[in-house]
């Protein structure tokens, strides 16, 4: 990778990306995410004396400027708001209004410098004591703004300086959801038709399945659809390198407590706001990020207490996102090397299913930027504490035949599932 966070092919996507975030509707959507905005404010206030008071601060990807405003309110000597989209001009209007007569937001006067630029192209800026940012996308890393956050760290943070957030953690767990799988498959069924106005579309069925099942599904879901405790991958923003973000392999080892059907892999994340945790877990208060699910073309049957092993690989692509490849196995069959398997590195969505000799191995490929959305996300009723309501069946040897009673994640606390 070049010294910039993205190479030339990725920069081709920047105009559309920054145009999106220049729109008030998208900034409003993020500002009205009460969990996001309030926890950032609480974290900046809680760390005011240690990280902001009388210090130089940089806000990377400032957007509406809200984090810059919080930093000034917490006593920052000067804040440099770095914003590449047209929202930079809106932040400047806020700054100018602080010197008007009568002033609006007078606390901003002489405190905030707006830099209309990508941080990779910003020049003549001093090193700062603290960098604050909200560089997070779906599954933590979508949109690849974390790379800009890391670039700012290397270029502009004083030795021993602070970053908020200072880390993030990706969580993955197997889920069961027959309704979601059935509705996904329904989109494929159209292309099975052999007599559509005299046309046989069935030769396209496999391509349609690859495309439809290759779309990650973003939406909230009830945590009780999870069949086992999550595995995780931690990213330390203070120490990670650009290369650490380019190719990530997360080992999988799950042991479901119930017999049932795994329809795919569910993912979410936490970020650490220097002691206050913002969680997007399915049992936490909802955020605009929601959660994401990767639906398998062919579900995987498992017995209670069998081990599901595998891996989940994320590699950067030219769409400001990641390609995701997964292999799961129940039994003794060896796993493919996540870096060298012929099907792993193939350019198509083909996962080599036709070559599989083990009937209990499942593979999948997804493009994280090709997200679709799931809006049927009402919480399940109390009867769903009984696993059979979700086609999960307890072992007669289990200590309890009921789903575990997991308390909701409290605001500011970490994932507990």
Coordinates of C-alpha atoms in Angstrom, one line a residue:
X1 CA 0.0 0.0 0.0
X2 CA 1.2 3.5 -0.7
X3 CA 1.7 6.2 2.0
X4 CA -1.9 7.3 1.4
X5 CA -4.6 5.2 3.1
X6 CA -6.1 4.3 -0.3
X7 CA -4.4 3.7 -3.7
X8 CA -5.4 5.3 -7.0
X9 CA -8.1 2.7 -7.8
X10 CA -9.7 3.2 -4.5
X11 CA -9.7 7.0 -4.8
X12 CA -12.0 6.6 -7.9
X13 CA -14.7 5.8 -5.3
X14 CA -14.0 8.9 -3.2
X15 CA -16.2 11.5 -5.1
X16 CA -19.4 9.4 -4.6
X17 CA -18.3 8.6 -1.0
X18 CA -17.8 12.2 0.0
X19 CA -20.9 13.4 -1.9
X20 CA -22.9 11.0 0.2
X21 CA -21.6 12.4 3.4
X22 CA -22.0 16.0 2.2
X23 CA -25.8 15.6 2.4
X24 CA -27.7 16.8 5.5
X25 CA -29.9 13.7 5.5
X26 CA -27.0 11.4 6.2
X27 CA -25.4 13.6 8.8
X28 CA -28.8 13.9 10.5
X29 CA -29.2 10.1 10.5
X30 CA -25.9 9.8 12.4
X31 CA -26.5 12.7 14.8
X32 CA -29.9 11.3 15.7
X33 CA -28.3 8.0 16.6
X34 CA -28.7 8.7 20.3
X35 CA -26.3 5.9 21.4
X36 CA -23.5 7.1 19.1
X37 CA -23.8 10.8 19.8
X38 CA -24.4 10.6 23.6
X39 CA -21.7 8.0 24.3
X40 CA -19.1 10.1 22.3
X41 CA -20.2 13.2 24.3
X42 CA -20.0 11.3 27.6
X43 CA -16.5 9.9 26.7
X44 CA -15.2 13.3 25.7
X45 CA -16.5 14.8 29.0
X46 CA -15.2 11.9 31.1
X47 CA -11.7 12.3 29.5
X48 CA -11.8 16.1 29.4
X49 CA -9.0 16.8 31.8
X50 CA -6.7 14.0 30.5
X51 CA -7.2 14.3 26.8
X52 CA -8.9 17.6 25.8
X53 CA -8.4 20.5 28.3
X54 CA -5.8 23.0 27.0
X55 CA -4.7 20.5 24.3
X56 CA -4.5 20.5 20.5
X57 CA -7.1 18.2 19.1
X58 CA -7.7 16.8 15.6
X59 CA -11.1 15.5 14.4
X60 CA -10.6 13.2 11.4
X61 CA -13.6 13.0 9.1
X62 CA -15.4 15.6 11.1
X63 CA -18.7 15.4 9.2
X64 CA -21.2 17.7 10.9
X65 CA -18.5 18.8 13.3
X66 CA -20.2 17.4 16.4
X67 CA -17.1 15.8 17.9
X68 CA -15.1 19.1 17.3
X69 CA -17.8 21.0 19.1
X70 CA -17.7 18.6 22.0
X71 CA -13.9 18.9 22.2
X72 CA -14.1 22.7 22.4
X73 CA -16.8 22.4 25.1
X74 CA -14.3 20.2 27.0
X75 CA -11.7 22.9 27.0
X76 CA -9.5 22.1 23.9
X77 CA -7.1 24.9 23.2
X78 CA -7.6 24.4 19.4
X79 CA -9.4 21.8 17.3
X80 CA -8.5 21.0 13.7
X81 CA -11.6 19.7 12.0
X82 CA -10.5 17.6 8.9
X83 CA -13.4 17.0 6.5
X84 CA -13.1 16.2 2.8
X85 CA -16.8 16.5 1.9
X86 CA -18.8 19.6 1.3
X87 CA -19.8 19.5 5.0
X88 CA -16.6 21.3 5.7
X89 CA -18.2 24.5 4.4
X90 CA -21.1 23.9 6.8
X91 CA -18.7 23.6 9.8
X92 CA -17.1 26.9 8.6
X93 CA -20.5 28.6 8.7
X94 CA -20.9 27.4 12.3
X95 CA -17.4 28.9 13.1
X96 CA -18.2 32.2 11.4
X97 CA -21.5 32.4 13.3
X98 CA -19.6 32.3 16.5
X99 CA -18.1 35.8 15.7
X100 CA -21.4 37.3 14.4
X101 CA -23.4 39.9 16.1
X102 CA -25.2 38.5 18.0
X103 CA -23.0 35.4 18.1
X104 CA -24.2 31.8 17.9
X105 CA -22.2 29.1 19.7
X106 CA -19.8 31.8 20.9
X107 CA -17.7 29.0 22.6
X108 CA -16.4 28.2 19.1
X109 CA -14.8 31.6 18.5
X110 CA -11.0 31.3 17.8
X111 CA -11.1 27.6 18.8
X112 CA -11.9 25.7 15.6
X113 CA -9.9 25.5 12.4
X114 CA -11.7 23.8 9.5
X115 CA -9.5 22.0 7.0
X116 CA -11.4 21.1 3.8
X117 CA -9.3 18.1 2.7
X118 CA -8.7 14.4 3.1
X119 CA -6.4 13.9 6.1
X120 CA -3.9 12.2 3.7
X121 CA -3.6 15.4 1.8
X122 CA -3.7 17.9 4.7
X123 CA -0.6 20.1 4.9
X124 CA 1.0 22.5 7.3
X125 CA -0.8 21.2 10.4
X126 CA 0.9 20.8 13.8
X127 CA 1.2 17.6 15.7
X128 CA -1.7 17.2 18.2
X129 CA -2.2 15.8 21.6
X130 CA -5.5 14.0 20.8
X131 CA -7.1 12.6 17.7
X132 CA -10.9 12.0 17.8
X133 CA -12.9 10.4 15.1
X134 CA -15.9 8.4 14.2
X135 CA -14.4 6.3 11.4
X136 CA -16.6 3.2 11.9
X137 CA -18.6 1.3 9.3
X138 CA -20.6 -1.9 9.2
X139 CA -18.6 -4.7 10.9
X140 CA -16.3 -2.0 12.2
X141 CA -14.2 -1.6 9.0
X142 CA -16.5 -1.0 6.1
X143 CA -15.8 2.2 4.2
X144 CA -12.1 1.9 5.3
X145 CA -12.1 5.2 7.2
X146 CA -10.1 3.5 10.0
X147 CA -7.2 3.6 7.6
X148 CA -7.4 7.4 7.5
X149 CA -7.6 7.4 11.3
X150 CA -4.4 5.4 11.4
X151 CA -2.7 7.7 8.8
X152 CA -3.6 10.7 11.0
X153 CA -2.0 8.9 14.0
X154 CA 1.2 8.3 12.2
X155 CA 1.4 11.8 10.6
X156 CA 0.0 14.1 13.2
X157 CA -0.2 12.5 16.7
X158 CA 2.5 13.6 19.2
X159 CA 4.4 10.7 20.9
X160 CA 2.3 9.4 23.8
X161 CA -0.8 11.1 22.4
X162 CA -4.4 9.9 22.7
X163 CA -6.9 8.4 20.3
X164 CA -10.6 8.2 20.7
X165 CA -11.7 5.5 20.0
X166 CA -8.6 3.7 21.0
X167 CA -9.7 0.2 19.8
X168 CA -12.5 -1.8 18.2
X169 CA -13.6 -5.5 18.4
X170 CA -15.4 -7.5 15.8
X171 CA -17.7 -10.3 17.0
X172 CA -18.9 -13.3 15.0
X173 CA -21.5 -16.0 16.0
X174 CA -23.6 -18.6 14.1
X175 CA -27.3 -17.9 13.8
X176 CA -30.4 -19.7 12.9
X177 CA -33.2 -17.9 11.0
X178 CA -35.3 -20.0 8.7
X179 CA -37.5 -17.0 7.7
X180 CA -34.5 -14.9 6.7
X181 CA -33.1 -17.8 4.6
X182 CA -36.4 -18.5 3.0
X183 CA -37.0 -14.9 2.0
X184 CA -33.4 -14.7 0.6
X185 CA -34.0 -17.9 -1.4
X186 CA -37.3 -16.5 -2.7
X187 CA -35.3 -13.9 -4.7
X188 CA -33.5 -16.8 -6.4
X189 CA -36.7 -18.8 -7.2
X190 CA -37.8 -16.2 -9.8
X191 CA -34.8 -17.2 -11.9
X192 CA -35.8 -20.9 -11.7
X193 CA -38.8 -20.3 -13.9
X194 CA -38.8 -22.4 -17.1
X195 CA -41.8 -20.7 -18.7
X196 CA -41.7 -16.9 -18.2
X197 CA -43.5 -15.4 -21.2
X198 CA -42.0 -18.2 -23.3
X199 CA -38.5 -17.9 -21.8
X200 CA -36.6 -20.4 -19.7
X201 CA -34.6 -18.5 -17.1
X202 CA -33.3 -21.6 -15.3
X203 CA -29.8 -21.4 -16.8
X204 CA -29.3 -18.2 -14.7
X205 CA -30.3 -19.8 -11.4
X206 CA -26.7 -20.4 -10.2
X207 CA -25.6 -16.9 -11.0
X208 CA -28.7 -15.5 -9.3
X209 CA -27.9 -17.6 -6.2
X210 CA -24.3 -16.4 -6.1
X211 CA -25.4 -12.8 -6.3
X212 CA -28.3 -12.9 -3.9
X213 CA -26.5 -14.9 -1.2
X214 CA -23.4 -12.8 -1.8
X215 CA -25.1 -9.8 -0.3
X216 CA -24.6 -9.2 3.4
X217 CA -27.8 -8.4 5.2
X218 CA -27.8 -5.4 7.5
X219 CA -30.5 -5.2 10.1
X220 CA -31.3 -5.7 13.7
X221 CA -32.2 -9.1 15.0
X222 CA -33.1 -10.7 18.3
X223 CA -30.0 -12.1 20.0
X224 CA -31.8 -15.4 20.8
X225 CA -31.2 -16.5 17.2
X226 CA -27.5 -16.9 18.0
X227 CA -26.6 -20.6 18.5
X228 CA -23.2 -20.2 20.3
X229 CA -21.1 -17.6 22.1
X230 CA -19.2 -15.3 19.7
X231 CA -15.6 -15.3 18.7
X232 CA -13.8 -11.9 18.4
X233 CA -11.0 -10.0 16.7
X234 CA -9.5 -7.0 18.4
X235 CA -8.1 -4.0 16.6
X236 CA -5.9 -1.7 18.6
X237 CA -6.0 1.7 16.9
X238 CA -3.0 2.9 18.9
X239 CA -0.6 0.2 17.6
X240 CA -2.1 -1.4 14.5
X241 CA -0.5 -0.9 11.1
X242 CA -2.1 -0.3 7.7
X243 CA -1.0 -3.8 6.7
X244 CA -2.9 -5.2 9.7
X245 CA -6.1 -3.8 8.2
X246 CA -5.6 -5.2 4.7
X247 CA -6.0 -8.9 5.3
X248 CA -7.7 -10.2 8.4
X249 CA -8.4 -13.9 9.3
X250 CA -10.6 -14.6 12.3
X251 CA -10.4 -18.2 13.5
X252 CA -13.8 -19.8 14.3
X253 CA -14.5 -22.3 17.1
X254 CA -18.1 -22.5 18.2
X255 CA -19.9 -25.1 20.3
X256 CA -23.7 -24.8 20.1
X257 CA -25.7 -25.8 23.1
X258 CA -28.7 -27.0 21.0
X259 CA -29.3 -29.1 17.9
X260 CA -30.4 -27.0 15.0
X261 CA -29.6 -25.4 11.6
X262 CA -26.9 -22.8 11.1
X263 CA -28.2 -20.4 8.4
X264 CA -25.1 -18.2 8.5
X265 CA -22.7 -16.0 10.4
X266 CA -23.8 -12.9 12.3
X267 CA -21.4 -10.0 13.0
X268 CA -21.3 -6.8 15.1
X269 CA -18.7 -4.7 16.9
X270 CA -17.8 -2.7 19.9
X271 CA -15.6 0.4 20.0
X272 CA -13.7 1.6 23.1
X273 CA -14.2 5.3 23.7
X274 CA -11.3 5.5 26.2
X275 CA -13.2 3.7 28.9
X276 CA -16.8 3.9 27.7
X277 CA -17.8 1.1 25.3
X278 CA -20.2 1.7 22.4
X279 CA -21.6 -1.7 21.6
X280 CA -23.7 -2.7 18.5
X281 CA -24.5 -6.1 19.8
X282 CA -28.0 -7.4 19.1
X283 CA -28.9 -7.2 22.8
X284 CA -27.6 -3.6 23.1
X285 CA -29.6 -0.5 22.4
X286 CA -30.0 -0.1 18.7
X287 CA -27.7 2.1 16.6
X288 CA -27.7 3.2 12.9
X289 CA -25.0 0.6 12.2
X290 CA -27.3 -2.3 13.3
X291 CA -25.8 -5.7 12.8
X292 CA -24.9 -7.7 9.7
X293 CA -25.6 -11.3 8.7
X294 CA -23.8 -13.5 6.0
X295 CA -26.4 -16.1 4.9
X296 CA -25.1 -19.5 3.7
X297 CA -26.4 -20.8 0.4
X298 CA -26.8 -24.2 2.1
X299 CA -27.5 -24.2 5.8
X300 CA -25.4 -26.4 8.1
X301 CA -27.0 -28.9 10.5
X302 CA -25.3 -29.3 13.9
X303 CA -26.0 -31.4 16.9
X304 CA -25.8 -30.0 20.4
X305 CA -22.2 -29.7 21.7
X306 CA -20.6 -30.5 18.3
X307 CA -17.8 -28.1 17.5
X308 CA -18.0 -25.9 14.4
X309 CA -14.5 -24.9 13.3
X310 CA -13.5 -22.6 10.5
X311 CA -12.3 -19.1 9.6
X312 CA -13.6 -15.8 8.5
X313 CA -11.3 -13.8 6.2
X314 CA -11.7 -10.1 5.3
X315 CA -9.5 -8.5 2.5
X316 CA -9.6 -4.9 1.4
X317 CA -11.1 -4.2 -2.1
X318 CA -11.3 -1.2 -4.4
X319 CA -14.8 -0.3 -3.3
X320 CA -13.8 1.2 0.1
X321 CA -14.8 -2.1 1.7
X322 CA -13.9 -5.7 2.1
X323 CA -14.4 -9.0 0.4
X324 CA -15.4 -11.7 2.9
X325 CA -14.7 -15.4 2.5
X326 CA -15.8 -18.0 5.1
X327 CA -15.3 -21.8 5.6
X328 CA -17.1 -23.8 8.3
X329 CA -16.8 -27.4 9.1
X330 CA -18.4 -29.9 11.6
X331 CA -16.3 -33.0 11.9
X332 CA -12.8 -34.1 11.1
X333 CA -12.3 -32.7 7.6
X334 CA -9.3 -30.4 7.3
X335 CA -9.9 -26.8 6.7
X336 CA -8.7 -25.0 3.5
X337 CA -5.7 -22.6 4.1
X338 CA -7.5 -19.2 4.1
X339 CA -4.7 -17.7 2.1
X340 CA -3.8 -20.3 -0.5
X341 CA -6.9 -22.3 -1.4
X342 CA -7.7 -22.1 -5.1
X343 CA -11.3 -21.2 -4.5
X344 CA -10.4 -18.7 -1.8
X345 CA -8.6 -16.4 -4.2
X346 CA -10.7 -16.9 -7.2
X347 CA -12.3 -13.8 -8.6
X348 CA -15.8 -15.2 -8.9
X349 CA -18.3 -16.0 -6.2
X350 CA -17.8 -19.7 -6.8
X351 CA -16.7 -21.4 -3.6
X352 CA -15.8 -24.8 -5.1
X353 CA -18.9 -26.4 -3.6
X354 CA -19.0 -28.9 -6.5
X355 CA -15.6 -30.2 -5.4
X356 CA -16.4 -30.7 -1.8
X357 CA -16.2 -34.3 -0.6
X358 CA -17.2 -33.5 3.0
X359 CA -20.9 -33.1 3.5
X360 CA -20.5 -31.0 6.6
X361 CA -18.4 -28.3 5.2
X362 CA -19.9 -25.0 4.1
X363 CA -18.3 -22.1 2.2
X364 CA -19.3 -18.6 1.3
X365 CA -18.2 -15.3 -0.3
X366 CA -19.6 -11.9 0.2
X367 CA -18.8 -8.3 -0.9
X368 CA -19.3 -6.2 2.2
X369 CA -20.2 -3.1 0.2
X370 CA -23.1 -5.0 -1.6
X371 CA -25.3 -4.7 1.5
X372 CA -29.0 -5.3 1.4
X373 CA -31.4 -4.6 4.3
X374 CA -33.7 -6.6 6.6
X375 CA -36.5 -4.5 8.1
X376 CA -38.5 -7.3 9.8
X377 CA -36.6 -6.8 13.0
X378 CA -39.1 -6.7 15.8
X379 CA -38.0 -8.3 19.0
X380 CA -39.2 -11.9 19.5
X381 CA -41.8 -12.5 22.2
X382 CA -41.2 -14.1 25.6
X383 CA -42.1 -17.5 24.2
X384 CA -38.8 -17.5 22.3
X385 CA -37.0 -18.2 25.5
X386 CA -38.0 -21.8 24.5
X387 CA -35.5 -22.8 21.8
X388 CA -37.9 -25.0 19.9
X389 CA -39.7 -21.9 18.7
X390 CA -36.6 -21.2 16.6
X391 CA -36.1 -24.8 15.6
X392 CA -33.3 -25.4 18.1
X393 CA -33.6 -28.5 20.2
X394 CA -32.0 -29.2 23.6
X395 CA -29.9 -32.2 24.3
X396 CA -31.3 -34.5 27.0
X397 CA -27.9 -34.2 28.7
X398 CA -28.0 -30.4 28.9
X399 CA -28.3 -28.8 32.3
X400 CA -31.1 -26.6 31.0
X401 CA -33.5 -27.0 28.1
X402 CA -34.1 -23.2 27.9
X403 CA -32.1 -20.5 26.2
X404 CA -29.7 -18.7 28.5
X405 CA -31.1 -15.5 30.1
X406 CA -28.7 -12.9 28.8
X407 CA -29.3 -9.4 30.2
X408 CA -29.3 -6.5 27.7
X409 CA -26.0 -4.7 27.2
X410 CA -26.2 -1.5 29.3
X411 CA -25.2 1.8 27.7
X412 CA -21.5 2.2 27.8
X413 CA -20.8 -1.5 28.5
X414 CA -19.2 -4.2 26.3
X415 CA -20.8 -7.1 24.4
X416 CA -21.8 -10.0 26.7
X417 CA -22.8 -12.7 24.2

